[in-house]
Amino acid sequence: MTIQECLAKNIKYYRNKNNLTQSQLAEACRTSTNYIATIETGKKYPSPTTLEKIAKVFNIEALDLFQIHKELHATNDRPSIEKIRNTLQTEISKLIDSIVK
């Protein structure tokens, strides 16, 4: 997961946790709803000033928006972990077969 994806998920998570719409968050941060939407979809990074405003609305530190929270990100990491495991098993099997031959 990229930093931008993590940030996007966390902002959406905290916004929902605080029962806010994108419009309400945008208004509180004095920005547009479209800008909040592009941040939450990972298409844009917010400026440091906007990050501070968003964190203030959520009553958290700006750095908290970059933390990987297991309960928030665990379900999305599962498919990639399974894919890596399956790839490794396939590659190990090929390696063993080449050694045995």
PDB file of C-alpha atoms in Angstrom, residues 19-84:
ATOM      1  CA  ASN A  19     -20.231  11.140  10.878  1.00  0.00           C
ATOM      2  CA  LEU A  20     -19.233  13.818   8.397  1.00  0.00           C
ATOM      3  CA  THR A  21     -20.003  14.065   4.713  1.00  0.00           C
ATOM      4  CA  GLN A  22     -17.344  15.139   2.255  1.00  0.00           C
ATOM      5  CA  SER A  23     -19.174  18.463   1.987  1.00  0.00           C
ATOM      6  CA  GLN A  24     -19.091  18.994   5.748  1.00  0.00           C
ATOM      7  CA  LEU A  25     -15.382  18.166   5.921  1.00  0.00           C
ATOM      8  CA  ALA A  26     -14.683  20.460   2.976  1.00  0.00           C
ATOM      9  CA  GLU A  27     -16.592  23.281   4.611  1.00  0.00           C
ATOM     10  CA  ALA A  28     -14.756  22.825   7.920  1.00  0.00           C
ATOM     11  CA  CYS A  29     -11.416  22.896   6.048  1.00  0.00           C
ATOM     12  CA  ARG A  30     -12.467  25.783   3.801  1.00  0.00           C
ATOM     13  CA  THR A  31     -11.919  23.795   0.632  1.00  0.00           C
ATOM     14  CA  SER A  32     -14.124  22.177  -2.008  1.00  0.00           C
ATOM     15  CA  THR A  33     -16.009  18.922  -1.794  1.00  0.00           C
ATOM     16  CA  ASN A  34     -14.370  17.879  -5.066  1.00  0.00           C
ATOM     17  CA  TYR A  35     -10.912  18.381  -3.525  1.00  0.00           C
ATOM     18  CA  ILE A  36     -11.812  16.196  -0.524  1.00  0.00           C
ATOM     19  CA  ALA A  37     -13.153  13.550  -2.917  1.00  0.00           C
ATOM     20  CA  THR A  38      -9.917  13.519  -4.927  1.00  0.00           C
ATOM     21  CA  ILE A  39      -7.901  13.179  -1.723  1.00  0.00           C
ATOM     22  CA  GLU A  40     -10.074  10.281  -0.516  1.00  0.00           C
ATOM     23  CA  THR A  41      -9.689   8.475  -3.829  1.00  0.00           C
ATOM     24  CA  GLY A  42      -5.921   8.946  -3.732  1.00  0.00           C
ATOM     25  CA  LYS A  43      -5.807  11.103  -6.848  1.00  0.00           C
ATOM     26  CA  LYS A  44      -4.298  14.095  -5.051  1.00  0.00           C
ATOM     27  CA  TYR A  45      -2.191  14.778  -1.979  1.00  0.00           C
ATOM     28  CA  PRO A  46      -3.487  17.478   0.352  1.00  0.00           C
ATOM     29  CA  SER A  47      -1.206  20.381   1.155  1.00  0.00           C
ATOM     30  CA  PRO A  48       0.389  20.403   4.623  1.00  0.00           C
ATOM     31  CA  THR A  49      -2.002  23.203   5.619  1.00  0.00           C
ATOM     32  CA  THR A  50      -5.005  21.159   4.501  1.00  0.00           C
ATOM     33  CA  LEU A  51      -3.653  18.097   6.328  1.00  0.00           C
ATOM     34  CA  GLU A  52      -3.474  20.104   9.530  1.00  0.00           C
ATOM     35  CA  LYS A  53      -7.021  21.404   9.026  1.00  0.00           C
ATOM     36  CA  ILE A  54      -8.343  17.880   8.396  1.00  0.00           C
ATOM     37  CA  ALA A  55      -6.577  16.519  11.480  1.00  0.00           C
ATOM     38  CA  LYS A  56      -7.942  19.376  13.588  1.00  0.00           C
ATOM     39  CA  VAL A  57     -11.498  18.569  12.458  1.00  0.00           C
ATOM     40  CA  PHE A  58     -10.949  14.940  13.520  1.00  0.00           C
ATOM     41  CA  ASN A  59      -9.223  16.028  16.756  1.00  0.00           C
ATOM     42  CA  ILE A  60      -6.108  14.011  15.949  1.00  0.00           C
ATOM     43  CA  GLU A  61      -2.496  14.732  15.040  1.00  0.00           C
ATOM     44  CA  ALA A  62      -1.733  15.109  11.323  1.00  0.00           C
ATOM     45  CA  LEU A  63       0.747  12.218  11.575  1.00  0.00           C
ATOM     46  CA  ASP A  64      -2.119   9.926  12.627  1.00  0.00           C
ATOM     47  CA  LEU A  65      -3.425  10.250   9.070  1.00  0.00           C
ATOM     48  CA  PHE A  66      -0.356   8.353   7.830  1.00  0.00           C
ATOM     49  CA  GLN A  67      -0.532   5.464  10.305  1.00  0.00           C
ATOM     50  CA  ILE A  68      -1.418   2.011   9.059  1.00  0.00           C
ATOM     51  CA  HIS A  69      -4.193   0.822  11.336  1.00  0.00           C
ATOM     52  CA  LYS A  70      -4.463  -2.962  11.235  1.00  0.00           C
ATOM     53  CA  GLU A  71      -8.236  -2.960  11.675  1.00  0.00           C
ATOM     54  CA  LEU A  72      -8.617  -0.527   8.796  1.00  0.00           C
ATOM     55  CA  HIS A  73      -6.144  -1.977   6.313  1.00  0.00           C
ATOM     56  CA  ALA A  74      -6.030  -5.686   7.152  1.00  0.00           C
ATOM     57  CA  THR A  75      -8.831  -6.808   4.862  1.00  0.00           C
ATOM     58  CA  ASN A  76      -7.340  -5.122   1.805  1.00  0.00           C
ATOM     59  CA  ASP A  77      -3.888  -6.578   2.424  1.00  0.00           C
ATOM     60  CA  ARG A  78      -5.166 -10.165   2.504  1.00  0.00           C
ATOM     61  CA  PRO A  79      -5.429 -10.745  -1.267  1.00  0.00           C
ATOM     62  CA  SER A  80      -1.923  -9.443  -1.897  1.00  0.00           C
ATOM     63  CA  ILE A  81      -0.495 -11.645   0.869  1.00  0.00           C
ATOM     64  CA  GLU A  82      -2.223 -14.672  -0.655  1.00  0.00           C
ATOM     65  CA  LYS A  83      -0.923 -13.765  -4.100  1.00  0.00           C
ATOM     66  CA  ILE A  84       2.639 -13.479  -2.799  1.00  0.00           C
TER      67      ILE A  84
END
